[in-house]
mmCIF file with all atom_site columns, C-alpha atoms in Angstrom:
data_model
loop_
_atom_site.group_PDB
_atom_site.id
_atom_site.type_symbol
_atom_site.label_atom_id
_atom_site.label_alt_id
_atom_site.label_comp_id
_atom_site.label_asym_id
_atom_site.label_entity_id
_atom_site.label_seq_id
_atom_site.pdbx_PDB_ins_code
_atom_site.Cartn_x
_atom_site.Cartn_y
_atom_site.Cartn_z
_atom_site.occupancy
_atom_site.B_iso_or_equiv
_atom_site.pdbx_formal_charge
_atom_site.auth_seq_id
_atom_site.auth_comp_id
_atom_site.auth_asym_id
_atom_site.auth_atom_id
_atom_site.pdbx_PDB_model_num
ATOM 1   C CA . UNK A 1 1   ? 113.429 -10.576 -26.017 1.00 47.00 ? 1   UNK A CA 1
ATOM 2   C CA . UNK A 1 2   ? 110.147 -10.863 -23.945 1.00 47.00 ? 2   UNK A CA 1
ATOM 3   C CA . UNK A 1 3   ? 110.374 -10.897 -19.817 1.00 47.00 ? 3   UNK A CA 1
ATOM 4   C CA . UNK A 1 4   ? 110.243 -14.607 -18.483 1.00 46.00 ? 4   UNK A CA 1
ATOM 5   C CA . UNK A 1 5   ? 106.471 -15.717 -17.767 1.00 41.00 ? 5   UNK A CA 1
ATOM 6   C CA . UNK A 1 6   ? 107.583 -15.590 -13.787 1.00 43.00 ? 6   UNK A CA 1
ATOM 7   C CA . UNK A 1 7   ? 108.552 -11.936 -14.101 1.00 40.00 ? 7   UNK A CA 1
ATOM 8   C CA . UNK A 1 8   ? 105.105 -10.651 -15.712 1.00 41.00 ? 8   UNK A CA 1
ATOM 9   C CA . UNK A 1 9   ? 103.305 -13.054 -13.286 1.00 40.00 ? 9   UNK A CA 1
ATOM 10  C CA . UNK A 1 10  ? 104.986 -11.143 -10.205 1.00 42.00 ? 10  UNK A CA 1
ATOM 11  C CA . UNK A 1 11  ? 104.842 -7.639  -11.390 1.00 42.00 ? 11  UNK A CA 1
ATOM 12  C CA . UNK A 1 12  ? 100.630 -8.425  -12.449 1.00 40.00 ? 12  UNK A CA 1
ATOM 13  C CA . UNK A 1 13  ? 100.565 -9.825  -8.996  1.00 39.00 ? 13  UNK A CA 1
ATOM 14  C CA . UNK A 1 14  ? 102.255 -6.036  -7.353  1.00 39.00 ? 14  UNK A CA 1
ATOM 15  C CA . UNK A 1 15  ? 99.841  -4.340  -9.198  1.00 39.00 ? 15  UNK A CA 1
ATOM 16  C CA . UNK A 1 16  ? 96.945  -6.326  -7.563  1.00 39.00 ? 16  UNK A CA 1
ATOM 17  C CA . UNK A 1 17  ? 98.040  -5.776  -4.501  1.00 42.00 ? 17  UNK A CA 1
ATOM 18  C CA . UNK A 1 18  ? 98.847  -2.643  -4.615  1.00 44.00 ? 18  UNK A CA 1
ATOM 19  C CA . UNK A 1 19  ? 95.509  -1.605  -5.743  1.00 44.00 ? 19  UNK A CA 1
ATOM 20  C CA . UNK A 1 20  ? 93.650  -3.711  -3.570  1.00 45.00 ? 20  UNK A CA 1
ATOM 21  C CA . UNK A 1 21  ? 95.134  -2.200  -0.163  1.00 47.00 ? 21  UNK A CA 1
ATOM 22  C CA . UNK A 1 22  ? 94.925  0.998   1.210   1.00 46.00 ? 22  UNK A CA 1
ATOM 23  C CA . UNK A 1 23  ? 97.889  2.293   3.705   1.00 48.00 ? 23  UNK A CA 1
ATOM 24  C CA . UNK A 1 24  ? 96.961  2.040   7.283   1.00 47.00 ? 24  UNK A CA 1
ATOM 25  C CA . UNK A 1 25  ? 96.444  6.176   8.293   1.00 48.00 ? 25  UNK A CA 1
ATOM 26  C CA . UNK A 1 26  ? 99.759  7.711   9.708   1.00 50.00 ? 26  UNK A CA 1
ATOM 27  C CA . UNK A 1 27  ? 99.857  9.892   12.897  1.00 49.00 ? 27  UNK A CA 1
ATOM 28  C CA . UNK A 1 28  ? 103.025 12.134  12.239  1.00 50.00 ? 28  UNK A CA 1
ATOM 29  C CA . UNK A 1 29  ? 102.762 15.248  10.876  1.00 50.00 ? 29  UNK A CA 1
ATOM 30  C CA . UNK A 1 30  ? 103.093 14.264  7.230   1.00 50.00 ? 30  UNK A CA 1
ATOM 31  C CA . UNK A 1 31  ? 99.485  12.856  7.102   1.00 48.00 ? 31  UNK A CA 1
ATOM 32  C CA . UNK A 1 32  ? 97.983  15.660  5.144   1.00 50.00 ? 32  UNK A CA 1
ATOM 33  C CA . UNK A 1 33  ? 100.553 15.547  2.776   1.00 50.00 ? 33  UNK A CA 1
ATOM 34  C CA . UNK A 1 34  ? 100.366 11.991  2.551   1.00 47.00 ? 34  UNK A CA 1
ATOM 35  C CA . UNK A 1 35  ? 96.055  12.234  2.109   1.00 47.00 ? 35  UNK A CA 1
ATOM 36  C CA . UNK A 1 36  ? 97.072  14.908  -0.637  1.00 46.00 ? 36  UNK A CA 1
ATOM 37  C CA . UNK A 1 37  ? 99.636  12.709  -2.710  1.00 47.00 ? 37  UNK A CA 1
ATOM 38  C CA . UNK A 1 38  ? 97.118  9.707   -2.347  1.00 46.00 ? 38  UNK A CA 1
ATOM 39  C CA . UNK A 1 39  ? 93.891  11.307  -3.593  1.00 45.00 ? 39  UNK A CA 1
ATOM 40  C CA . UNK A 1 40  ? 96.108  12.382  -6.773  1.00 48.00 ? 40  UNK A CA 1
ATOM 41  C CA . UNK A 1 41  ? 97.332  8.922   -7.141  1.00 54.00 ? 41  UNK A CA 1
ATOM 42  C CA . UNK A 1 42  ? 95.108  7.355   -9.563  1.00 51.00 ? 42  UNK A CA 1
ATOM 43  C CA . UNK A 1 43  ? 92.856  4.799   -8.418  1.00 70.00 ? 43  UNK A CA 1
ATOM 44  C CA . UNK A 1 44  ? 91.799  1.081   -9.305  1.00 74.00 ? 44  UNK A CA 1
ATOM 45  C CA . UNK A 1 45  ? 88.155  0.546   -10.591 1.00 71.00 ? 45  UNK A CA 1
ATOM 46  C CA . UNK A 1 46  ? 85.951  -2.377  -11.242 1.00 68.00 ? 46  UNK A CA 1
ATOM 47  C CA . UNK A 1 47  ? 84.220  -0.302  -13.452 1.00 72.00 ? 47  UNK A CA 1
ATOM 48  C CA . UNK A 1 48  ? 83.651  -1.376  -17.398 1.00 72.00 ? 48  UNK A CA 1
ATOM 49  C CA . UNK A 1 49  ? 85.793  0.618   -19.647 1.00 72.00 ? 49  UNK A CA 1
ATOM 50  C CA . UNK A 1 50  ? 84.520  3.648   -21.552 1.00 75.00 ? 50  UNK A CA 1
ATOM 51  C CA . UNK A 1 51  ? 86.002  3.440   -24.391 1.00 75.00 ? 51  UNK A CA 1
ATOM 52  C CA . UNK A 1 52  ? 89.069  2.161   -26.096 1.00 73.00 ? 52  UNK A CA 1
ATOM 53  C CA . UNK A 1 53  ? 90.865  5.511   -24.192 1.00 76.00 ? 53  UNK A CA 1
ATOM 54  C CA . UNK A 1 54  ? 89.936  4.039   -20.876 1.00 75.00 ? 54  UNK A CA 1
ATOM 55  C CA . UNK A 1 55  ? 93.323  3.909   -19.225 1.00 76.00 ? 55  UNK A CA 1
ATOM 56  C CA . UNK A 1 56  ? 92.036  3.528   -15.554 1.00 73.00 ? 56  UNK A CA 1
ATOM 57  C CA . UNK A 1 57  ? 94.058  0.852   -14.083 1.00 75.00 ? 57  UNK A CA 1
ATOM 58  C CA . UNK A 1 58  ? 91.486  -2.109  -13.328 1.00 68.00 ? 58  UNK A CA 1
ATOM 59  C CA . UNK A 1 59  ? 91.967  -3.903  -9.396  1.00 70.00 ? 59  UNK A CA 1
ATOM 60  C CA . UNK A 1 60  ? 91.128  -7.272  -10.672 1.00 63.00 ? 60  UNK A CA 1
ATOM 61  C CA . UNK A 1 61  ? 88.064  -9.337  -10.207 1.00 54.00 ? 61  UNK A CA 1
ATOM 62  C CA . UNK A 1 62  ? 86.570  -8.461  -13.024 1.00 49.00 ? 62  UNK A CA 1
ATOM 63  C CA . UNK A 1 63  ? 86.737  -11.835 -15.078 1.00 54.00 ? 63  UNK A CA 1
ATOM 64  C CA . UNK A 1 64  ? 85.187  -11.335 -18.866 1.00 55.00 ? 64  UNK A CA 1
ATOM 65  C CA . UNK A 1 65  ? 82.885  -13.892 -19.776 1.00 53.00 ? 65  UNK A CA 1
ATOM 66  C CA . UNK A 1 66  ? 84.573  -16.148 -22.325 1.00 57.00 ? 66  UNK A CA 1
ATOM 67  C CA . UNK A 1 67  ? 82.665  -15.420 -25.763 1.00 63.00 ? 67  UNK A CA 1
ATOM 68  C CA . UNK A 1 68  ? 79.877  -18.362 -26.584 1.00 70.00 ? 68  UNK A CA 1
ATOM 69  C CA . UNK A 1 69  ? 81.265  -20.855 -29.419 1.00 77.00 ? 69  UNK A CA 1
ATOM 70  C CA . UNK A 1 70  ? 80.536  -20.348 -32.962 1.00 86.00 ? 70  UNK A CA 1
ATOM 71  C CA . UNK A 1 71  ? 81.476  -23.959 -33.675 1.00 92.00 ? 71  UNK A CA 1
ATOM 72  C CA . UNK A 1 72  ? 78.796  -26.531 -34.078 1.00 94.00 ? 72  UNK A CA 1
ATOM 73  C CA . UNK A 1 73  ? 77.994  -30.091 -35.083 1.00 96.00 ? 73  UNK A CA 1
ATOM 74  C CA . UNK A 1 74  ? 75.626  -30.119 -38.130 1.00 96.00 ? 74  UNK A CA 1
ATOM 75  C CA . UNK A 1 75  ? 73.633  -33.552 -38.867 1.00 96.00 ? 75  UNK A CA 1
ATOM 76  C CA . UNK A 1 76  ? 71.086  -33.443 -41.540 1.00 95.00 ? 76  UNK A CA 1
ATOM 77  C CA . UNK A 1 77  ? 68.018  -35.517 -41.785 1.00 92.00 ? 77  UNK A CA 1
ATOM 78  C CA . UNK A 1 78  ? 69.294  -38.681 -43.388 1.00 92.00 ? 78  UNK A CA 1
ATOM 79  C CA . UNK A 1 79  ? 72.015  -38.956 -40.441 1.00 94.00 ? 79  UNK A CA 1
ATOM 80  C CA . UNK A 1 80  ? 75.052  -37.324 -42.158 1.00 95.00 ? 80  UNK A CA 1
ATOM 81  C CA . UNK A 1 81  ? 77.293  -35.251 -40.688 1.00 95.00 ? 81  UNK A CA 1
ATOM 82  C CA . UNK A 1 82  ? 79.970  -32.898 -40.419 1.00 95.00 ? 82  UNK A CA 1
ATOM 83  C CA . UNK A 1 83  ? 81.569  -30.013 -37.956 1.00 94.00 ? 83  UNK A CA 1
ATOM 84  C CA . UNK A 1 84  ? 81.609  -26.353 -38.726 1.00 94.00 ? 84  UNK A CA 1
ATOM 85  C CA . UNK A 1 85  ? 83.916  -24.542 -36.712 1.00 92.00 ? 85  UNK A CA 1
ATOM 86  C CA . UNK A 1 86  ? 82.799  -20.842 -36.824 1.00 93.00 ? 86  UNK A CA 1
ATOM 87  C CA . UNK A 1 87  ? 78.973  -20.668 -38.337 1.00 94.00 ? 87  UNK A CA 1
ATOM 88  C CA . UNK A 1 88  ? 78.936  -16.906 -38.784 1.00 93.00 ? 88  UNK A CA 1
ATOM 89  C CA . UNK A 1 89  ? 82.139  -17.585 -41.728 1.00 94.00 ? 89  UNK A CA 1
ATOM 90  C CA . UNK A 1 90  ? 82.303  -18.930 -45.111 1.00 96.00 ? 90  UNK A CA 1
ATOM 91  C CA . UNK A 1 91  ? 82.729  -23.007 -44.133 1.00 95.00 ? 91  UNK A CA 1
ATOM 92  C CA . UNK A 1 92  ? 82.305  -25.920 -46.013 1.00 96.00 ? 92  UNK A CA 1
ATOM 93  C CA . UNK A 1 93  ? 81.384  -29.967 -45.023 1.00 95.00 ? 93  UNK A CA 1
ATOM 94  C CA . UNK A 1 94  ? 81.443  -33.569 -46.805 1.00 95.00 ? 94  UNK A CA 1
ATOM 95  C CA . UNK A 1 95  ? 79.072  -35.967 -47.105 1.00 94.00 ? 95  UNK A CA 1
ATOM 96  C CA . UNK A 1 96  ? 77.969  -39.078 -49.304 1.00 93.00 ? 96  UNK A CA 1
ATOM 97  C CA . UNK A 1 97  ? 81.467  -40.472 -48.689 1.00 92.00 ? 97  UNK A CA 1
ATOM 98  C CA . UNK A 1 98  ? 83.404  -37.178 -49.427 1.00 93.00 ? 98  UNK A CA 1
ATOM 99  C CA . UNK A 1 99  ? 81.511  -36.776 -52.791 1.00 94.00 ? 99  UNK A CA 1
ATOM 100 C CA . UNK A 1 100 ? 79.055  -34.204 -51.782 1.00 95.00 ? 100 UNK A CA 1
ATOM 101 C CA . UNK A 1 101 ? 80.941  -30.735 -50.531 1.00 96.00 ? 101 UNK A CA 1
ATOM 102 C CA . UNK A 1 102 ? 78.077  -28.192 -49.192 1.00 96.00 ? 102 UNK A CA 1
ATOM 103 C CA . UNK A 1 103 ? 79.841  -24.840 -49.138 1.00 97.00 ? 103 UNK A CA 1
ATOM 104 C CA . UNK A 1 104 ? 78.471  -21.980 -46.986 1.00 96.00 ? 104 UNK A CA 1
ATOM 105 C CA . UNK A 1 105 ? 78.098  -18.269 -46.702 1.00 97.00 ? 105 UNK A CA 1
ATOM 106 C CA . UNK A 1 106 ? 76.244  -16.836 -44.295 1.00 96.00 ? 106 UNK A CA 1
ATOM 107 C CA . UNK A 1 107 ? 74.674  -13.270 -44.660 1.00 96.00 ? 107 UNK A CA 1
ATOM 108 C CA . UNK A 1 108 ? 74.369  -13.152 -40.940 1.00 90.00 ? 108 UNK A CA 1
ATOM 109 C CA . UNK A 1 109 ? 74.392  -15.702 -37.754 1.00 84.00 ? 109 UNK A CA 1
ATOM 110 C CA . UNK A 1 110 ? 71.370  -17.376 -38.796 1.00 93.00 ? 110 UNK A CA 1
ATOM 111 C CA . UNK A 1 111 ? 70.736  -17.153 -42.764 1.00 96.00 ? 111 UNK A CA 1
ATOM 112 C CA . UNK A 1 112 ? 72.947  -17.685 -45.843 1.00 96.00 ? 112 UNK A CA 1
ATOM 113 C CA . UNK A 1 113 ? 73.462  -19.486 -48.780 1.00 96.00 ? 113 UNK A CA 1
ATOM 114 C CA . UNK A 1 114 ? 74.872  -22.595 -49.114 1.00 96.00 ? 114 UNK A CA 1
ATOM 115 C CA . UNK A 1 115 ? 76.457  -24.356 -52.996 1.00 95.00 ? 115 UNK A CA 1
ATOM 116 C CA . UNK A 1 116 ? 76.190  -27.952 -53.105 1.00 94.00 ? 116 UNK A CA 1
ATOM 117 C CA . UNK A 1 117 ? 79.084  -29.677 -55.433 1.00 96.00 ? 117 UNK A CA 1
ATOM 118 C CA . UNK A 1 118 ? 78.603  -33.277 -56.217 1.00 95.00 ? 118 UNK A CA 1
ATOM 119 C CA . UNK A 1 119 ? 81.346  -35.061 -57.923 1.00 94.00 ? 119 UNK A CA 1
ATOM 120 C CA . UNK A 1 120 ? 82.663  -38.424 -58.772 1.00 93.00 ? 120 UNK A CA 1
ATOM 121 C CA . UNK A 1 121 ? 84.337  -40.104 -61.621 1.00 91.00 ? 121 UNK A CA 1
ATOM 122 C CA . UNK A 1 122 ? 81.432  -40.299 -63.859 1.00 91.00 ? 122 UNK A CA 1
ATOM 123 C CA . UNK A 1 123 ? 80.711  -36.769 -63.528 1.00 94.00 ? 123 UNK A CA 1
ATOM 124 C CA . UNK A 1 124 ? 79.563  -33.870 -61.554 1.00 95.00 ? 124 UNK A CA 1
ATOM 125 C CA . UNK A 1 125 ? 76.390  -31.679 -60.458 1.00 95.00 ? 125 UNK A CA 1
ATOM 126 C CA . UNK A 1 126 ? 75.786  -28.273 -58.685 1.00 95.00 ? 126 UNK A CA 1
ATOM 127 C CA . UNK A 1 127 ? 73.062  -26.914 -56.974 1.00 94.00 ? 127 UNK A CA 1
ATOM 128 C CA . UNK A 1 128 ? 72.208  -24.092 -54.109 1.00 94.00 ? 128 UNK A CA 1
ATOM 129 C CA . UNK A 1 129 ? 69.981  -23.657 -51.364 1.00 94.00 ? 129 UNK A CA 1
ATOM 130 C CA . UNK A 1 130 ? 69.217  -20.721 -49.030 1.00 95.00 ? 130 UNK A CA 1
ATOM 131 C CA . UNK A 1 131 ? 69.422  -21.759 -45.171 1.00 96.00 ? 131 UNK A CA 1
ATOM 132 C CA . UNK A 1 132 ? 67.463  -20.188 -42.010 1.00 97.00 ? 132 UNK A CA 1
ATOM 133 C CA . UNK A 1 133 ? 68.726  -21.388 -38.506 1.00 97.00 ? 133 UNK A CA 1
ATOM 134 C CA . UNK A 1 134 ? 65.541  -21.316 -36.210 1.00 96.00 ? 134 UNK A CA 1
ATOM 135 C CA . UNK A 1 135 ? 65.738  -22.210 -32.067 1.00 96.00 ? 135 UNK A CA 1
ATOM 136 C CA . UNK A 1 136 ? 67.594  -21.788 -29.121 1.00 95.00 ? 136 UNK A CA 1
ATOM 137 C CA . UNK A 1 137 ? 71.664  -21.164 -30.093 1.00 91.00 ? 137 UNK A CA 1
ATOM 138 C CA . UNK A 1 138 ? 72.675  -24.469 -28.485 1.00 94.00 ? 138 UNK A CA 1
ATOM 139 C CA . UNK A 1 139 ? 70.838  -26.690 -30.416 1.00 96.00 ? 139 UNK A CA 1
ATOM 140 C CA . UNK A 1 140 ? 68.938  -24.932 -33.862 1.00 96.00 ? 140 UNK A CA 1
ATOM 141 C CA . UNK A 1 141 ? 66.985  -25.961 -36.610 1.00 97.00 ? 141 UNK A CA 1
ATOM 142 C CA . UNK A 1 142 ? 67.974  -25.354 -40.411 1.00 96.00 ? 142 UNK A CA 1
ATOM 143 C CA . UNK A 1 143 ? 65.837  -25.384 -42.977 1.00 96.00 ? 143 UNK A CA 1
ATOM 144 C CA . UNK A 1 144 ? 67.122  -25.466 -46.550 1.00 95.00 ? 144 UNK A CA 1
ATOM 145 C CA . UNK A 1 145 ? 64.958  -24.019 -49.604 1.00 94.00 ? 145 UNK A CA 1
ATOM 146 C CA . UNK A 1 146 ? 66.013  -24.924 -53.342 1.00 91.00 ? 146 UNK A CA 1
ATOM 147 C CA . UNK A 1 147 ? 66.976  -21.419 -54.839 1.00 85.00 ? 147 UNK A CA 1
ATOM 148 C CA . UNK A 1 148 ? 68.770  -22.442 -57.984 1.00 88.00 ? 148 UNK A CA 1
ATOM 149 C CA . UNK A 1 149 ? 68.788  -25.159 -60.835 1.00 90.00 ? 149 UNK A CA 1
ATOM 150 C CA . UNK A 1 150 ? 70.654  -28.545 -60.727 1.00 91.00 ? 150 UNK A CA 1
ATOM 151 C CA . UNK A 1 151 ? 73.329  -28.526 -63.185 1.00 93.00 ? 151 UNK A CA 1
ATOM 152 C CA . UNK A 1 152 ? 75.725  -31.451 -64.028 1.00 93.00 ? 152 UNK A CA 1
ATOM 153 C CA . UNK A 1 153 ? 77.428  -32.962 -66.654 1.00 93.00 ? 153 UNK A CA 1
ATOM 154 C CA . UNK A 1 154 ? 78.789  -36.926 -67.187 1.00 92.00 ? 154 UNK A CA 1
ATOM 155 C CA . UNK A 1 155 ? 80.020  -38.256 -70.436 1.00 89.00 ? 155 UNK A CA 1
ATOM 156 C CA . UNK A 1 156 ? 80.828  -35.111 -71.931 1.00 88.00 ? 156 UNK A CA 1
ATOM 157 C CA . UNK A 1 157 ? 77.379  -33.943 -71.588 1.00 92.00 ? 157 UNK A CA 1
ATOM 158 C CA . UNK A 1 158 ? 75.885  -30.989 -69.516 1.00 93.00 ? 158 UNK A CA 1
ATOM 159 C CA . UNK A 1 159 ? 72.367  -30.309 -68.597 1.00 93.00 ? 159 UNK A CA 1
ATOM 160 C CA . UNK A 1 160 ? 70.030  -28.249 -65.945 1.00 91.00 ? 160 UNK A CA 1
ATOM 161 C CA . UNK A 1 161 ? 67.251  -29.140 -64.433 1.00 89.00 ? 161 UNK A CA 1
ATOM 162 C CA . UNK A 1 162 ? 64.480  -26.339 -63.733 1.00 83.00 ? 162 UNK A CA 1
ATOM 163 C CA . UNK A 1 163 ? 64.945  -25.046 -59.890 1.00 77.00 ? 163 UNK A CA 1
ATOM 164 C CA . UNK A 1 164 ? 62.594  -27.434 -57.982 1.00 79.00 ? 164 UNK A CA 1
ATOM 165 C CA . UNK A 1 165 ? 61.248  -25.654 -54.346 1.00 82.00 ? 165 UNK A CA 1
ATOM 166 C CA . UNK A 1 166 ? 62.050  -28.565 -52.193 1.00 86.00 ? 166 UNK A CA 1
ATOM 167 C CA . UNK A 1 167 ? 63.235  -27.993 -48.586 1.00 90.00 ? 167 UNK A CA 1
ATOM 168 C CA . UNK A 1 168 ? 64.712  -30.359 -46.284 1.00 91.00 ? 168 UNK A CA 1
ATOM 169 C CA . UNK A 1 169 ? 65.887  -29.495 -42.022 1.00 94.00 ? 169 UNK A CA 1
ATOM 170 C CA . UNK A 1 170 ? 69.094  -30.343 -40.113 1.00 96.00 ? 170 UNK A CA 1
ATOM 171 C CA . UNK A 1 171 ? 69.995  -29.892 -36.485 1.00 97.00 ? 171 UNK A CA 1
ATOM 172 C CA . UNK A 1 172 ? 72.914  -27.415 -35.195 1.00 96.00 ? 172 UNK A CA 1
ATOM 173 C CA . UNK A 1 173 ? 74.136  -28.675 -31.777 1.00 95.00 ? 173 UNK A CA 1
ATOM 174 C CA . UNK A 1 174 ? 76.502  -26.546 -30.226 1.00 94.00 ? 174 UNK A CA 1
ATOM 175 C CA . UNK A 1 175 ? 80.024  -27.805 -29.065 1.00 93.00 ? 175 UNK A CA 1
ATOM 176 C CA . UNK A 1 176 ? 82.848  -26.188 -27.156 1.00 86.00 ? 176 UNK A CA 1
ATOM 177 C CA . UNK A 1 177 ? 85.380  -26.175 -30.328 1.00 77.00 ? 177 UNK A CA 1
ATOM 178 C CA . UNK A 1 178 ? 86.025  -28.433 -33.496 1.00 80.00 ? 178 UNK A CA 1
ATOM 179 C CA . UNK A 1 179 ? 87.842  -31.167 -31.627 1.00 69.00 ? 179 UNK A CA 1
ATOM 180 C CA . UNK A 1 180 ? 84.470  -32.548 -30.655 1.00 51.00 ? 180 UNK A CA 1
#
């Protein structure tokens, strides 16, 4: 069973305190004793830590910058658009009325691949691109090159098209989480 919120709150509080004040000096005869035992005591540090082994109790203040957002808002050039919730993992969006699913994988936090799946009762197509993300991180530009064929098939037929070089841009605006 885990201590009651209130317990962990007060002991983290002790700790503060305690390394955040230093005893007034004593004038009895146990002062050098006293100096001894403190010096050995180990101290609080605003220091970083070294390493994972870093031990050294920390004496607070030290707030950690919450890590920037990996979600974003991605509208392509003909006004569509669709959230992506962490850009630097596989994620997918829909357009064209939930008939158009754009799956990504990025390589790194600004290229990748992306598979386009079109589908809808009269049949289906597939194509890929290769995206770049260009610009500031709060609001960049993707480009999209052609890398592969279209493919499809309707009424029991299949066929490809020849891989045609044609790019197209979107904008990636930045936003807190997905709930935006």
């Amino acid at each position: 069973m885990h201590p009651p919120p209130r317990f962990i709150l007060a002991i983290a509080l002790l700790a503060l305190a305690a390394c955040s004040q230093t005893p007034a000096p004593q004038a009895d005869a146990a002062m050098p004793r006293v100096a001894v035992a403190q010096s050995e005591e180990r101290k609080c540090t605003n220091e970083p830590r070294t390493d994972e082994h870093d031990k050294r109790p920390r004496c607070g203040g030290m707030a950690v910058a919450p890590a920037a957002s990996h979600a974003y808002r991605i509208t392509l050039d003909n006004g569509e658009s669709f959230t992506a919730c962490d850009i630097t993992q596989p994620f997918s969006g829909k357009i064209g009325g939930g008939m158009v699913t754009m799956s990504f994988t990025p390589a790194d936090d600004r290229t990748g691949k992306v598979a386009w799946h079109f589908a809808n009762a009269q049949g289906m197509a597939d194509t890929a691109y290769d995206y770049t993300l260009s610009g500031p991180e709060e609001k960049m530009t993707g480009t999209f090159l052609a890398n592969a064929a279209v493919c499809g098939q309707a009424a029991g037929l299949g066929a490809c098209a020849a891989a045609n070089k044609q790019t197209f841009t979107s904008t990636w605006t930045r936003i807190e989480d997905c709930n935006e």
